[in-house]
Short mmCIF file of C-alpha atoms in Angstrom, two decimals:
data_model
loop_
_atom_site.label_atom_id
_atom_site.label_comp_id
_atom_site.label_asym_id
_atom_site.label_seq_id
_atom_site.Cartn_x
_atom_site.Cartn_y
_atom_site.Cartn_z
CA MET G 1 20.07 8.58 -11.61
CA GLU G 2 22.18 8.97 -8.49
CA GLU G 3 23.12 12.55 -8.68
CA THR G 4 21.55 15.45 -9.99
CA MET G 5 23.04 18.08 -11.75
CA SER G 6 24.70 19.84 -9.06
CA GLY G 7 26.20 16.76 -8.18
CA LYS G 8 24.16 16.22 -4.78
CA LYS G 9 22.84 12.51 -4.20
CA GLN G 10 19.52 11.76 -4.47
CA PRO G 11 17.54 11.07 -1.38
CA HIS G 12 16.33 7.80 -2.23
CA ALA G 13 19.88 7.13 -2.80
CA LYS G 14 20.06 6.20 1.18
CA MET G 15 16.21 5.49 2.11
CA PRO G 16 15.89 3.39 5.48
CA LYS G 17 14.51 -0.19 4.86
CA VAL G 18 11.21 1.05 6.46
CA TYR G 19 10.39 3.39 3.20
CA GLY G 20 11.51 0.13 1.31
CA LYS G 21 8.65 -1.72 3.08
CA ILE G 22 6.22 1.06 2.94
CA LEU G 23 7.15 1.42 -0.74
CA LYS G 24 6.45 -2.39 -1.11
CA LYS G 25 2.60 -2.28 0.80
CA MET G 26 1.84 0.37 -1.44
CA SER G 27 3.00 -1.28 -4.44
CA LYS G 28 0.65 -4.01 -4.16
CA SER G 29 -1.29 -5.10 -7.45
CA LYS G 30 -4.57 -3.34 -8.30
CA GLU G 31 -6.12 -6.85 -8.07
CA GLU G 32 -5.19 -7.63 -4.65
CA LEU G 33 -6.14 -4.23 -3.18
CA GLU G 34 -9.69 -4.84 -5.10
CA ASP G 35 -9.74 -8.42 -3.34
CA ASP G 36 -9.14 -6.76 -0.07
CA LEU G 37 -11.93 -4.22 -0.50
CA VAL G 38 -14.51 -7.06 -1.87
CA ASP G 39 -13.58 -9.01 1.29
CA LYS G 40 -14.18 -6.14 3.41
CA ALA G 41 -17.05 -5.17 1.88
CA LEU G 42 -18.81 -8.86 2.33
CA VAL G 43 -17.40 -8.69 6.12
CA ASP G 44 -19.33 -5.61 6.66
CA GLU G 45 -22.78 -6.99 4.71
CA GLU G 46 -22.38 -9.87 6.99
CA MET G 47 -22.38 -7.78 10.09
CA ALA G 48 -25.10 -5.62 8.85
CA LEU G 49 -27.23 -8.66 8.11
CA SER G 50 -26.66 -10.11 11.37
CA ILE G 51 -27.51 -6.84 13.36
CA PHE G 52 -31.10 -6.67 11.51
CA LYS G 53 -31.75 -10.37 12.32
#
């Protein structure tokens, strides 16, 4: 869908590469994001345990 009914170009037709990179990061799979969260939680837990030792 390159053009709207009025014939104007859609903004996404000429998006800079930067937006493409951001979108790629955002489209990370749900599993990857959950893994990242789990890793962060483990690090936080380790830090908390080391504080209370």
